[in-house]
Structures are given as structure tokens and as C-alpha cells.
XYZ file of C-alpha atoms in Angstrom:
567
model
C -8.699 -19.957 50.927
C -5.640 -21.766 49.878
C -5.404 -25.641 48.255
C -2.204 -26.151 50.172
C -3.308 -26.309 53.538
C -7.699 -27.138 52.502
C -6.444 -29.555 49.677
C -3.333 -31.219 50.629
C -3.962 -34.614 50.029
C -6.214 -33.623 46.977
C -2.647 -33.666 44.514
C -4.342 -35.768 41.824
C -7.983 -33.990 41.571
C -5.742 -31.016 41.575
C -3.942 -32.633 38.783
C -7.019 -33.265 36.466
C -8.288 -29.757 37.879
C -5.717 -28.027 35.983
C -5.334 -29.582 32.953
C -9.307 -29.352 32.642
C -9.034 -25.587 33.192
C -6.291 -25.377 30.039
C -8.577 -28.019 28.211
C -11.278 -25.049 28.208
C -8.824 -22.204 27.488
C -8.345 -24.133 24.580
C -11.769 -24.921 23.548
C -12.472 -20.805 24.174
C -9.464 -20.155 21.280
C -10.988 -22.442 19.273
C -14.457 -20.935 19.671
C -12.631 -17.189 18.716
C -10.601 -19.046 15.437
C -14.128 -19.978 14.333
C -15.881 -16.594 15.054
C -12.751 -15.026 13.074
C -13.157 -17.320 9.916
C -16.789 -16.591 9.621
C -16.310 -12.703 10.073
C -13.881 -13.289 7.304
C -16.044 -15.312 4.832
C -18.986 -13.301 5.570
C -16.627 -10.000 4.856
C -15.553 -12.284 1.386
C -19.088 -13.049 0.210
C -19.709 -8.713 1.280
C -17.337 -7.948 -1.265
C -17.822 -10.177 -3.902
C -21.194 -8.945 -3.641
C -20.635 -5.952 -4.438
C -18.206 -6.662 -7.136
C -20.536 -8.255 -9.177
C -23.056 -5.621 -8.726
C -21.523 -2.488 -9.118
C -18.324 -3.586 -12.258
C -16.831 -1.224 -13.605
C -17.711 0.816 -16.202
C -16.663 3.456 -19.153
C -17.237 7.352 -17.980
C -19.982 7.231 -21.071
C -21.454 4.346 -18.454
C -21.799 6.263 -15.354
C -24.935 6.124 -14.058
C -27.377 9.393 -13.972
C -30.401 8.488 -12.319
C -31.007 8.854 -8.564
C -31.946 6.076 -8.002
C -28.670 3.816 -9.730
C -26.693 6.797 -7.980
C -28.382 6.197 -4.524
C -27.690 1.974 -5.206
C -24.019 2.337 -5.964
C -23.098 4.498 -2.823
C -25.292 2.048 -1.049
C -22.829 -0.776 -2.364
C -19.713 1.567 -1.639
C -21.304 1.718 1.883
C -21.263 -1.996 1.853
C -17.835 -2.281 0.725
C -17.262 -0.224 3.821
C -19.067 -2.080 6.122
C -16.841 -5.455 4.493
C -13.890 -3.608 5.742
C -15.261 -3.232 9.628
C -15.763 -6.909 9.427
C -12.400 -7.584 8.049
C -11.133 -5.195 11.094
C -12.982 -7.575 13.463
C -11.995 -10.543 12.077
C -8.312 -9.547 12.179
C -8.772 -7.855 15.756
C -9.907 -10.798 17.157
C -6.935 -12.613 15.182
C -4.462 -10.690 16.879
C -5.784 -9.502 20.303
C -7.708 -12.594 21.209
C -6.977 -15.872 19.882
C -3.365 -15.149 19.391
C -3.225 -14.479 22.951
C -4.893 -17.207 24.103
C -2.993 -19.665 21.931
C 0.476 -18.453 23.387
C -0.320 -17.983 26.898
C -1.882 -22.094 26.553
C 1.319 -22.807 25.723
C 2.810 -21.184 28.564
C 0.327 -22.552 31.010
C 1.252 -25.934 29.403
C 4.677 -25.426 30.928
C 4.182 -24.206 33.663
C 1.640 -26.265 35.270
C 4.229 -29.395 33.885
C 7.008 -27.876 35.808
C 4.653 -27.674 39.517
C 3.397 -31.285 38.676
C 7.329 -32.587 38.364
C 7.835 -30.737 42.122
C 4.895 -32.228 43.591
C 6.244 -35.584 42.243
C 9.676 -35.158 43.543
C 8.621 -34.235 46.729
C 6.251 -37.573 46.701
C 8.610 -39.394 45.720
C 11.471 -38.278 47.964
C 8.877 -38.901 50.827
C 8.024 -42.381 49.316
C 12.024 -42.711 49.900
C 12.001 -41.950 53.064
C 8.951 -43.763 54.201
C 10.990 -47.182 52.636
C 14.153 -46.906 54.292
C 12.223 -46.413 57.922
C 10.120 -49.222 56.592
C 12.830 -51.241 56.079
C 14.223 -50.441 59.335
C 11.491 -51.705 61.341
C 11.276 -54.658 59.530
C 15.175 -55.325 60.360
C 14.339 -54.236 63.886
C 12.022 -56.705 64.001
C 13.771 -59.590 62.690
C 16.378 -59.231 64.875
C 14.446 -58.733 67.763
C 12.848 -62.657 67.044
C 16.289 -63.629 66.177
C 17.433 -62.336 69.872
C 14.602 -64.248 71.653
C 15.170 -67.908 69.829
C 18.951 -67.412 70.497
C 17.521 -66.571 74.621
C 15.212 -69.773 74.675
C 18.157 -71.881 73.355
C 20.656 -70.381 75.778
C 18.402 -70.962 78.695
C 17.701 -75.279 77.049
C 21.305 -75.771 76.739
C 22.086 -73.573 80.588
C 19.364 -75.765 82.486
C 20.299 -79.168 80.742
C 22.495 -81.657 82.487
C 24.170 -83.578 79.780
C 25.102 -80.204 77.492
C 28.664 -79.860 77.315
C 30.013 -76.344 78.259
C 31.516 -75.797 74.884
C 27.880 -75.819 74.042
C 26.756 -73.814 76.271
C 29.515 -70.780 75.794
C 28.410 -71.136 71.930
C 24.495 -70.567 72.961
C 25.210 -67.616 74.738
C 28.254 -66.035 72.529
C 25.163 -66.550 69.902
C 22.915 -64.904 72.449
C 24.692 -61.904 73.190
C 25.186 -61.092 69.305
C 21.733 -61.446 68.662
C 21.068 -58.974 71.428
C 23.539 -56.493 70.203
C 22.023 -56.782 66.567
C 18.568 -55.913 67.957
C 19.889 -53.163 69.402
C 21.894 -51.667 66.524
C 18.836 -52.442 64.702
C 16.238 -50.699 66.958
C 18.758 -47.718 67.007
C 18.998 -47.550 63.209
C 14.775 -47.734 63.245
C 14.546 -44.784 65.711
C 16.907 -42.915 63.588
C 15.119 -43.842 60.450
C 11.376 -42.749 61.734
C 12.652 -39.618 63.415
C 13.880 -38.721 60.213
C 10.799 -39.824 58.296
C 8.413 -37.751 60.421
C 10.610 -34.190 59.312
C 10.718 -34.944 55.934
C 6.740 -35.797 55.952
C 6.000 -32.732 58.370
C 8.252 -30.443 55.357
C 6.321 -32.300 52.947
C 2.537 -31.375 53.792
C 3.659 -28.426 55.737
C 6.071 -26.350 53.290
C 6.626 -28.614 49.683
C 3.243 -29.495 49.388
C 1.444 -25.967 50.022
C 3.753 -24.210 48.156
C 3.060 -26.055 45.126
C -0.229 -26.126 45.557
C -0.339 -22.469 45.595
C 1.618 -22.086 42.500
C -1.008 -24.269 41.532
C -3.598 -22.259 42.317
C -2.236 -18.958 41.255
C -2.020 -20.108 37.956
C -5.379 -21.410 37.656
C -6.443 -17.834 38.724
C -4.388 -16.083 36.065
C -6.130 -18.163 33.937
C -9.421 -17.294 35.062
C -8.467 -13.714 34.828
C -7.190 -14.140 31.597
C -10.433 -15.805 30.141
C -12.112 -12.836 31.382
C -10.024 -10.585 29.353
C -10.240 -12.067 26.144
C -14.133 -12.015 26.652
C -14.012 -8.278 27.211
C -11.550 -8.076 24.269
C -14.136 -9.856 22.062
C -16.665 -7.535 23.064
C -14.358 -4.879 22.671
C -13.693 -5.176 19.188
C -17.087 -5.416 17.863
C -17.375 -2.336 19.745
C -14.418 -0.336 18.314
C -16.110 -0.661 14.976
C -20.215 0.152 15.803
C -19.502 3.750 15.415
C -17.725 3.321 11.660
C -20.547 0.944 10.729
C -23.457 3.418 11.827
C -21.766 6.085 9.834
C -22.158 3.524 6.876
C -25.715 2.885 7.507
C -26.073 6.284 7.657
C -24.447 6.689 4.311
C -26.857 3.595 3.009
C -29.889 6.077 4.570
C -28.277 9.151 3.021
C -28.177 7.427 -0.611
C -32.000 6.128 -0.253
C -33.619 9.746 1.001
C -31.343 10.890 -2.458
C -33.679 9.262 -4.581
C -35.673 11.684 -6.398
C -38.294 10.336 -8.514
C -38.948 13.511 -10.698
C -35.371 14.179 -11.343
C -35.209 10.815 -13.013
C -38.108 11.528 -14.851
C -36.535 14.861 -16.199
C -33.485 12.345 -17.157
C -35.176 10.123 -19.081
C -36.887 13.304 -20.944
C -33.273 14.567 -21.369
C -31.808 11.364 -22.340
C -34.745 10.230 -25.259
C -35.634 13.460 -26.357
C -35.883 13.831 -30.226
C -36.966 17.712 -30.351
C -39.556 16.855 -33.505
C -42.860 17.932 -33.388
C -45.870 15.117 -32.935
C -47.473 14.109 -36.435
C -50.368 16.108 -37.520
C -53.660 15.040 -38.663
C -54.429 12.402 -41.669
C -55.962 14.457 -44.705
C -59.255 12.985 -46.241
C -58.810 11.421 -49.301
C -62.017 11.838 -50.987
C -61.964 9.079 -54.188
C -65.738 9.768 -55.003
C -65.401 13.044 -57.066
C -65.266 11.374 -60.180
C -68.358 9.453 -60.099
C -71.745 10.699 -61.001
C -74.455 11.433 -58.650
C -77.974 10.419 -58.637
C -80.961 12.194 -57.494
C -80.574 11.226 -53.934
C -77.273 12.676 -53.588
C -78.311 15.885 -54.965
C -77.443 16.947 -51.327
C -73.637 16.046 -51.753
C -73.875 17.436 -55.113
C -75.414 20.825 -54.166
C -72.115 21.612 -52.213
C -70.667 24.811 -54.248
C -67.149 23.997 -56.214
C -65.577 26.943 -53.877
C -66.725 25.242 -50.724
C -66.099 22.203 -51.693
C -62.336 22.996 -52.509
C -61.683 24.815 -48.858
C -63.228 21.308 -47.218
C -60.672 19.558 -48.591
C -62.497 19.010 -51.978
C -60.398 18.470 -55.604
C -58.089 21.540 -55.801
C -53.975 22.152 -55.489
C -52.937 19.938 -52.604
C -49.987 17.945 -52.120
C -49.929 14.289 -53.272
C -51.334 11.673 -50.931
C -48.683 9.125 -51.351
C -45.584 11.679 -50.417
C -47.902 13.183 -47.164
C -48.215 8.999 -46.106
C -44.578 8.904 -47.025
C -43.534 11.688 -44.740
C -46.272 10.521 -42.044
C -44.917 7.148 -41.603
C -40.912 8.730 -41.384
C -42.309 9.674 -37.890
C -44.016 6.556 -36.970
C -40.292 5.134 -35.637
C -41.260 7.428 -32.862
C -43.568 5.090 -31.439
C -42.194 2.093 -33.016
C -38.757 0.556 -34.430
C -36.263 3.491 -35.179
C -34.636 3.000 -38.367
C -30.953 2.491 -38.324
C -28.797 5.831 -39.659
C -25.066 5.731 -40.206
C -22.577 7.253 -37.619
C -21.789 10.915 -38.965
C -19.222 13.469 -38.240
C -21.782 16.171 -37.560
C -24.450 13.929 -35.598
C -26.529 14.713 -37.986
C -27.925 11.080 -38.009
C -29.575 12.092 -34.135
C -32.718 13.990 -33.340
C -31.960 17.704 -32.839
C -32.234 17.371 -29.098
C -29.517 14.745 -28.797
C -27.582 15.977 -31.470
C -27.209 19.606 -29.651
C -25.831 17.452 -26.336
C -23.053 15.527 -28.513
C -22.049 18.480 -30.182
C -22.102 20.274 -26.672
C -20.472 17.491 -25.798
C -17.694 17.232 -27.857
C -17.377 20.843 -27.852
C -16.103 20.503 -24.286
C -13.839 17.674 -24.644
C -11.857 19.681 -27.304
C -11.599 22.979 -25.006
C -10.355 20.950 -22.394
C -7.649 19.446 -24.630
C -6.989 22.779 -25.783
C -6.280 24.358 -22.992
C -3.958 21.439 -22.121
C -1.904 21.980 -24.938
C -2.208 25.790 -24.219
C -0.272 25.146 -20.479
C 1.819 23.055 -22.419
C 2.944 25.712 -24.779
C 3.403 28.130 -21.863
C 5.442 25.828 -19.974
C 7.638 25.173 -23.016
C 7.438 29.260 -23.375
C 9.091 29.522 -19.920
C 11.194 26.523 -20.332
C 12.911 28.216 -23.453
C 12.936 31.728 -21.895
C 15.619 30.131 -18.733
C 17.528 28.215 -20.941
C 18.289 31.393 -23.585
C 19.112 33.182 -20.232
C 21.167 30.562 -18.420
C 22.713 28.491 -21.648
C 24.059 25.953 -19.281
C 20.668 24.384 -18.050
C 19.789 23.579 -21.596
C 19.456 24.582 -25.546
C 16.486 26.696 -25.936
C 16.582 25.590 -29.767
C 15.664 22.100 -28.661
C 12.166 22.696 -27.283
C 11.139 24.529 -30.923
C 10.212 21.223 -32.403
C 8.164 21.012 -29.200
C 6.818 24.299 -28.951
C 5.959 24.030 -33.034
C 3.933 21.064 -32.793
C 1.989 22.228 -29.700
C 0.821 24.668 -31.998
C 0.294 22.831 -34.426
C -2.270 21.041 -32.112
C -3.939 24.230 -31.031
C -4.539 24.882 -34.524
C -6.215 21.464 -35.258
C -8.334 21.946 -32.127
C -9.534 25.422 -32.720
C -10.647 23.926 -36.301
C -12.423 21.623 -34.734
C -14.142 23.528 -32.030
C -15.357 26.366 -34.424
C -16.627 23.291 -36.812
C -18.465 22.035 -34.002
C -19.451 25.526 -32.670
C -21.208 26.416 -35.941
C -23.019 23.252 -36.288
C -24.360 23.660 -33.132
C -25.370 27.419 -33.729
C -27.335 25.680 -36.624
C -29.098 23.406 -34.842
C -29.555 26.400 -32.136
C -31.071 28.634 -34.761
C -33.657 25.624 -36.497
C -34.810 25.624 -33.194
C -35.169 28.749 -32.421
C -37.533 29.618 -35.581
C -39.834 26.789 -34.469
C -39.879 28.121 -30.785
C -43.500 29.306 -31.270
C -44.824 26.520 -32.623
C -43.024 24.731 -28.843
C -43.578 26.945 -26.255
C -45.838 24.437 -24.794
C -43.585 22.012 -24.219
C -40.889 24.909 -23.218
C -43.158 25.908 -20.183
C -41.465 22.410 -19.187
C -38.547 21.593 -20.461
C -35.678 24.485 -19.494
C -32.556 23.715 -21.321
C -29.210 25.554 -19.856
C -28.490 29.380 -21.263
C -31.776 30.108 -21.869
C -31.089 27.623 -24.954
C -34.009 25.785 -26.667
C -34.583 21.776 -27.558
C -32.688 22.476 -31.310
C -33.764 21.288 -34.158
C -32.014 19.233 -35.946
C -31.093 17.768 -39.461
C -33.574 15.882 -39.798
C -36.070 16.922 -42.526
C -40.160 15.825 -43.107
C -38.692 15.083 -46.469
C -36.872 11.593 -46.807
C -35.177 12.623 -49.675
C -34.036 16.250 -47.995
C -32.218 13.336 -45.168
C -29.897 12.190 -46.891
C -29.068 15.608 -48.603
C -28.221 16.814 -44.795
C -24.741 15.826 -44.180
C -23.714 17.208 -47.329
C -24.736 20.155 -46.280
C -22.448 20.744 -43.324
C -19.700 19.329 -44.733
C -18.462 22.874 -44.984
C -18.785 26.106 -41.893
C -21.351 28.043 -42.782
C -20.058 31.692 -44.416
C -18.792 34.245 -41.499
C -21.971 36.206 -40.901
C -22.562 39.516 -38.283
C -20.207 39.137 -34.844
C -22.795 37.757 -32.653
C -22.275 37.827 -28.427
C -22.034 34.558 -27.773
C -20.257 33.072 -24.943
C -18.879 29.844 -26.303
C -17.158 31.841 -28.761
C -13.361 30.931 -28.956
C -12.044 34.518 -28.525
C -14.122 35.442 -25.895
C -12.738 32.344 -23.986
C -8.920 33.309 -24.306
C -9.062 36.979 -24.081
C -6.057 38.533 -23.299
C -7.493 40.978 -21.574
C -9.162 39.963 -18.742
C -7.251 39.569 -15.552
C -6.525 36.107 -14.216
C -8.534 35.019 -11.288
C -6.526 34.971 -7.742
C -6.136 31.588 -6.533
C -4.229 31.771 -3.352
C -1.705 34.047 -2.008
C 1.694 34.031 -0.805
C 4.593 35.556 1.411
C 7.557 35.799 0.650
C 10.575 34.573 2.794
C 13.504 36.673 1.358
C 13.751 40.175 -0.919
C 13.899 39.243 -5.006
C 15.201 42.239 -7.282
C 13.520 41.351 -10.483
C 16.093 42.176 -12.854
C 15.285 40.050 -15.766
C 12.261 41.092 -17.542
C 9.017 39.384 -16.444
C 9.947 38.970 -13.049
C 8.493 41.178 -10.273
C 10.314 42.458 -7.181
C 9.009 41.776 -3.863
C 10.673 42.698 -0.698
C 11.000 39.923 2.588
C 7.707 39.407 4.298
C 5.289 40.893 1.602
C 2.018 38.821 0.590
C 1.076 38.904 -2.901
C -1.819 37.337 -4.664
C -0.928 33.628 -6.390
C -2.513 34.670 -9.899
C -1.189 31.454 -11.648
C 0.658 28.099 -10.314
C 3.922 26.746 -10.881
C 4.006 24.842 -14.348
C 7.340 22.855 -12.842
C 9.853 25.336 -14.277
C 10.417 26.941 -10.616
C 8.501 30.225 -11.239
C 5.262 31.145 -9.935
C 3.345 33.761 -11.283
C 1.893 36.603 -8.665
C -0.058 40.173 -8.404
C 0.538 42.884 -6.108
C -2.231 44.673 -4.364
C -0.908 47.686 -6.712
C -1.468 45.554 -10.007
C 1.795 44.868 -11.036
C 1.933 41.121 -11.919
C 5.012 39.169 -13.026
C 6.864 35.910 -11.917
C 8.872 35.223 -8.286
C 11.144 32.272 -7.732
C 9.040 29.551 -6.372
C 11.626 28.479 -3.321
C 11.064 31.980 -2.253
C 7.867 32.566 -0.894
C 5.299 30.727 1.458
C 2.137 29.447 -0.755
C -1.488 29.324 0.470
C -3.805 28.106 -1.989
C -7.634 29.030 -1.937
C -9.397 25.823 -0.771
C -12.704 26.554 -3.808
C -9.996 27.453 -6.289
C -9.649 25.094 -9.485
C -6.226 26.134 -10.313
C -4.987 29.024 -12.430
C -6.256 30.178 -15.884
C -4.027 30.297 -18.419
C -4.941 32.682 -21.325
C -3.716 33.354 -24.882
């Protein structure tokens, strides 16, 4: 059905049609910027949210429990799901309302340029329709004009008394009112034949045309509306997988929560290692009065038996057992403030032996960086006294000497640390019968037990303590223990394999330390490269040694951690 030929006369409801029909393209785009600017405040508020819940923190502030664990990698999911809303928001930025705002425009323009046609061609017919107007109007005028100048002739012809001269003048005046009317009712004829084609072209080729311009672009517009809907829905869609992975993240993290682990934590975390406080002795302040007759009954009691209930005898002084009783009470009460010592010595045994296992760490990792950074400087030194022109091997000593120097300070510090925590090991250990009830449930890693620490019964033994391991303890039997230095950078054991490689051309191996390999041989990557262009390698025979780095093909073990470095 077209609006050219069912709707030709229909130009000005067409007219409002159209411009209605961009009115609610408009209104749609409007309805999409709004959608777009909540998705984006409502992604805003998403991550604020979570930025004020889950700050950030130290690496002594990480949380432990399950159940913080579970809540932060529900807020990471969160902080996902943000990001799927700013996707949509930006989707529907780009693929909806920015195409509905630009193709508004250009329905803007071109439904102006059809209207201007139709107009022309209206108006050109208007044209027309005036000039054969005016036509018949002259045809008219002259045709009255012809007929008074005819009844005048005739007066003048049939009256006796007009003159002739009179009479030639009425009918010279007739004949060129004749001849008027007939120019006149030729140009008329002319005029409306002329009129009719242009208003037959008008409704029958201008008009329909237009009209189905018209039309087609009121369809494309329709079309396009139905696009952008799809496109809306399409967007949210895009993203519905991504944001049920990130539920199932958020359901992950809550079936993570484990409500005994967290109770082991707190056990971990609090744990003193002391022992409960025993029993209350009797104080018996009667023995010094006399007894009657009625309490011959509490006198009859025999001296001997009287002394193993508890009676007068050698015991320890009532005042220093309430003094030693009530060092305990902080247990259950306020715990007394103790200065911040070297050897944690201020801590219950249990906590101490986790700082000092704890610091014990953090030094063997720094050692062992400043161990690959003495290698490296090692290798460094060894090309440069080979090839002089890269560098001046006497340059890295300074270097090289204080990386020692480093090593040295850090060994101290680990064997300090080591023997105070085979101290508090060994306090513990000599009380493990006394605890193996409470071992049954509290496993500590390496078969190790909760140690005991420095802290005495004896308030004035406390403050005696630090002075006590303010020195190692003297060098006793070897004992096998694995957090031993030595046993940690033995030279002897072979370096783990941590990839392997092939190589892409033949290497002689001349120098010493180097290993020949031949093109297309694998060997085993037994160390990495430390950024001096050598990479150290094993054949399956057992040789090891160093290959240029540019010459073979690495693979590195996906589990691996990196090489070992011993010295």
C-alpha cells in the first residue's frame, strides 16, 4: 500500500505524521541516555561500596579467617559485577543511543528536503492554476466588453438621426472587442490545457513520488527502532554469562566458609602455651591457738598427719604462691603491658615461637636474595675479566664485597633467631607430658609442640629473661634439624630441574664453565638466566655447566618456582 496514490491529498497529515514519528525516535534516545546514566551511577555507588568495605591494608592485615576471606572475594566479585554494568552502560552509549541520536539527525534532513519538493511542486501548481485563472477572468471580461460594444453598434445602426461617423466608430469599436475576446478565449484554452498536465504530473508522478520517499523513510525508521530495541536487549545479554560466573564466585566464597577452621585460627592466633593455674593452698591461721575440750577432735589429729594435710611444716610462703597466682590472672582479665623485645621474649611461648618462625623466614628470603645477587655479580665479573671491553671486573668488587657483607649480617641473625627458637622448642618439649591433653588437639607443623616460652611463674625470674638471651646459647652436639643454615645451602645436592630446553645451533664450550651442546639437543634448564645472557643447564649424562641464552629454545615447567641457587 503506497501514500502516493491512497494518500495524495493527505500532504499535511503526512507532514505532522513524520515529524511525530522522529518526535518518538527522539523520546526512545532519551529513554536509552537515562537507562545509561543509571547503569552508570548504580555501577558508581557498586564500587564505592566496595571501596569502603574492603581498604586496603598492610600484609600483617590480611585477613585469615574464612569467613573475612569468603567476604572480600565476595566484594572482588562485586567489583566485577560493577564492571558488567559499566560494559552496559557504555554499550548502550555507543551502540544504541549514539545511533539513534545521529541517524535523528539524518532523518531531520531528510524528511526537510521531501517536504521542500512537495512544496515546490504545490506551489508550481498554485502557479499554474493563477495564470489559467487569470485567463478566464480576461476571457471573460472581454467577452462582456464584446457584447456592450454589439448592443451599441446595433442603437447607433437602427437609429435615424446617428451620423455615420458614429456609426463606423461603433462598429470599428465592435470588431476590436470581438477580436480581443477571441485572443482572450485562445490565451484561456491555452492556459487550462496547460494547467490540467501540470496538475495530472502533479498527483500522478511529483506527488507519489514524494510521498513514497516519504514513506520509505518512515519505514527505515520503524526498522531502525526495532534494532536499537534488540540492541538494548542485546547488551544486557552479552554480559549475563560474565555476571553468573560472578555470582558463582559470590556462591563459591560463601560454601568456603568453614566454621572450625576459624575456630582453630583464633586458637592459633591467642594462644599463650602456659599451663591453667592450679589449686589455692589452705591457709590454716588456727594452729597457734589453744584448743578446748570440744575440739579435742581437731586436736587428736597426729603432728605427722597433720603436716601431709597441709598442716604447719616446710611449705612455700603464702604471699609469693598469691603473688605468682595472680601473674596468671591477666589470662582471664587485663594483660599487663610488657616492652617490645628483640627476642619476643615479652609474648607467650606460643606466639613467641610464630614471630621468631616468622622472622626466621623473612631473613632466609632476604638471604637468598642477596645470595642471587652475589652470583649474578659472580658471573658479571667472570665476562668482563674474559672480554675486558664490556666492562672492569674490578668495579663490581665493592659490589660483590658488600653483598657479603650482607650475607654475613643475615646469617647472624638467622642463627640468633634459630637458637632462640630451639629454646623455646626445647621448654616446651620438657613440659610435653604435663600437655599431651591439649596436644591430642592442637597439631603444630613438624611434629613441633606449643613452646614454652620466657615467661617464668616467678615475677622476678621475668624480668631476668631477656638478659638471658642476649647472648647464643654455647655450640652444643650437631643436632638434625632442618632449619639449620647449612643444611639449607648445601653444596651438594643437585639443583632441581625447572624446565628444559633445545638448542638452535652447536656451542663448543671452550671457556671453563660452559658446556657443549650440539644443534637440536634438549637439556634440562637447572637454573634461569640472572640477566647476564647465560643460562645454566644439565645433560641427561650429568654434566651441568652454562649455554648462551640466545641459543637454545626454553620451556619452563608450569609448577616450577624458579631455580635454586646454592652456596
Amino acid at each position: 500500500m503506497s501514500w502516493g496514490t491512497e494518500l495524495w491529498d493527505q500532504f499535511e497529515n503526512l507532514d505532522k505524521h513524520t515529524q511525530w514519528g522522529i518526535d518518538f525516535l527522539e523520546r526512545y534516545a532519551k529513554f536509552v541516555k537515562e537507562r545509561l546514566e543509571i547503569e552508570q551511577n548504580y555501577a558508581k555507588q557498586l564500587r564505592n561500596l566496595v571501596k569502603k568495605y574492603c581498604p586496603k591494608r598492610s600484609k600483617d592485615e590480611e585477613p585469615r579467617f574464612t569467613s573475612c576471606i569468603s567476604f572480600y572475594s565476595i566484594l572482588n566479585e562485586l567489583n566485577d559485577y560493577a564492571g558488567q554494568r559499566e560494559v552496559v552502560a557504555e554499550e548502550m552509549g555507543h551502540k544504541v543511543y549514539g545511533e539513534l541520536m545521529k541517524y535523528g539527525l539524518d532523518l531531520k534532513a531528510e524528511r526537510k528536503h521531501h517536504l521542500q519538493e512537495g512544496r515546490k511542486a504545490q506551489q508550481y501548481l498554485d502557479q499554474c492554476w493563477k495564470q489559467m485563472d487569470n485567463s478566464k477572468k480576461k476571457f471573460e471580461r472581454e467577452c462582456k466588453e464584446a457584447e456592450k460594444s454589439q448592443l451599441s453598434y446595433d442603437r447607433l445602426d437602427n437609429d435615424i438621426n446617428a451620423t455615420k461617423s458614429e456609426v463606423e466608430k461603433a462598429k470599428s469599436q465592435f470588431y476590436l472587442r470581438t477580436h480581443m475576446a477571441d485572443e482572450s478565449k485562445n490565451e484561456y484554452a491555452a492556459q487550462l490545457q496547460n494547467f490540467n498536465a501540470e496538475q495530472w504530473k502533479h498527483f500522478n508522478n511529483a506527488i507519489p513520488h514524494i510521498f513514497k520517499n516519504l514513506q520509505d523513510m518512515d519505514e527505515r525508521r520503524t526498522v531502525k527502532l526495532g534494532e536499537t530495541y534488540r540492541s538494548f536487549a542485546e547488551v544486557e545479554r552479552r554480559v549475563i554469562p560474565i555476571i553468573s560466573k560472578c555470582l558463582e564466585g559470590m556462591v563459591t566464597a560463601a560454601k568456603a566458609v568453614d566454621e572450625r577452621r576459624d575456630s582453630a585460627i583464633v586458637v592459633e592466633s591467642f594462644k599463650s602455651g602456659f599451663e591453667p593455674p592450679g589449686d589455692f593452698p589452705f591457709e590454716d591461721f588456727s594452729q597457734n591457738l589453744s584448743r578446748t575440750g570440744s575440739d579435742s577432735t581437731i586436736s587428736s589429729t597426729p603432728k605427722g598427719d597433720r603436716d601431709r594435710e597441709g598442716g604447719p611444716g616446710p611449705r612455700s610462703d603464702p604471699k609469693h604462691s598469691m603473688g605468682k597466682a595472680k601473674n596468671k590472672l591477666w589470662l582471664f582479665g587485663k594483660k599487663p603491658k610488657a616492652p617490645s623485645l628483640e627476642d619476643f621474649s615479652h609474648l607467650p611461648p606460643e606466639q613467641r615461637r610464630k614471630r621468631l618462625q616468622q622472622r626466621i623466614d623473612e631473613l632466609s628470603k632476604e638471604l637468598q636474595k642477596e645470595v642471587d645477587q652475589r652470583d649474578a655479580l659472580n658471573k658479571m665479573k667472570d665476562v668482563y675479566e674474559k672480554n675486558p671491553q664490556m666492562g672492569d671486573p674490578s668495579s663490581l668488587q665493592p659490589k660483590i664485597s658488600e653483598t657479603m657483607c650482607n650475607m654475613e649480617k643475615l646469617r647472624s641473625e638467622i642463627h640468633k633467631n634459630e637458637s632462640w627458637l630451639s629454646e623455646v622448642e626445647g621448654k616446651q618439649s620438657s613440659r610435653g607430658d604435663r600437655r599431651h591433653s591439649a596436644d591430642n588437639h592442637h597439631h603444630t607443623p613438624q611434629g613441633r609442640e606449643s613452646p614454652e616460652g620466657s615467661y617464668t611463674d616467678d615475677t622476678s625470674q621475668e624480668h631476668h629473661a631477656p638478659h638471658h638471651h642476649s647472648t647464643p646459647p654455647q655450640a652444643g652436639p650437631p643436632n638434625p634439624d632442618p632449619h639449620e643454615f647449612d643444611d639449607e645451602f648445601d653444596d651438594d645436592d643437585p639443583l632441581p630441574v625447572i624446565g628444559h630446553c633445545k638448542a638452535l645451533y652447536s656451542f663448543d664450550g671452550q671457556n671453563e664453565g660452559t658446556l657443549v651442546m650440539a644443534e637440536q639437543e634438549v637439556l634440562y634448564i637447572i637454573e634461569e638466566d640472572k640477566g647476564d645472557g647465560w643460562t645454566r643447564a644439565r645433560k641427561q649424562s650429568g654434566e651441568e655447566g652454562y649455554v648462551p641464552t640466545s641459543y637454545v629454545e626454553i620451556t619452563m615447567e608450569k609448577n616450577s618456582k624458579g631455580a635454586v641457587t646454592y652456596i
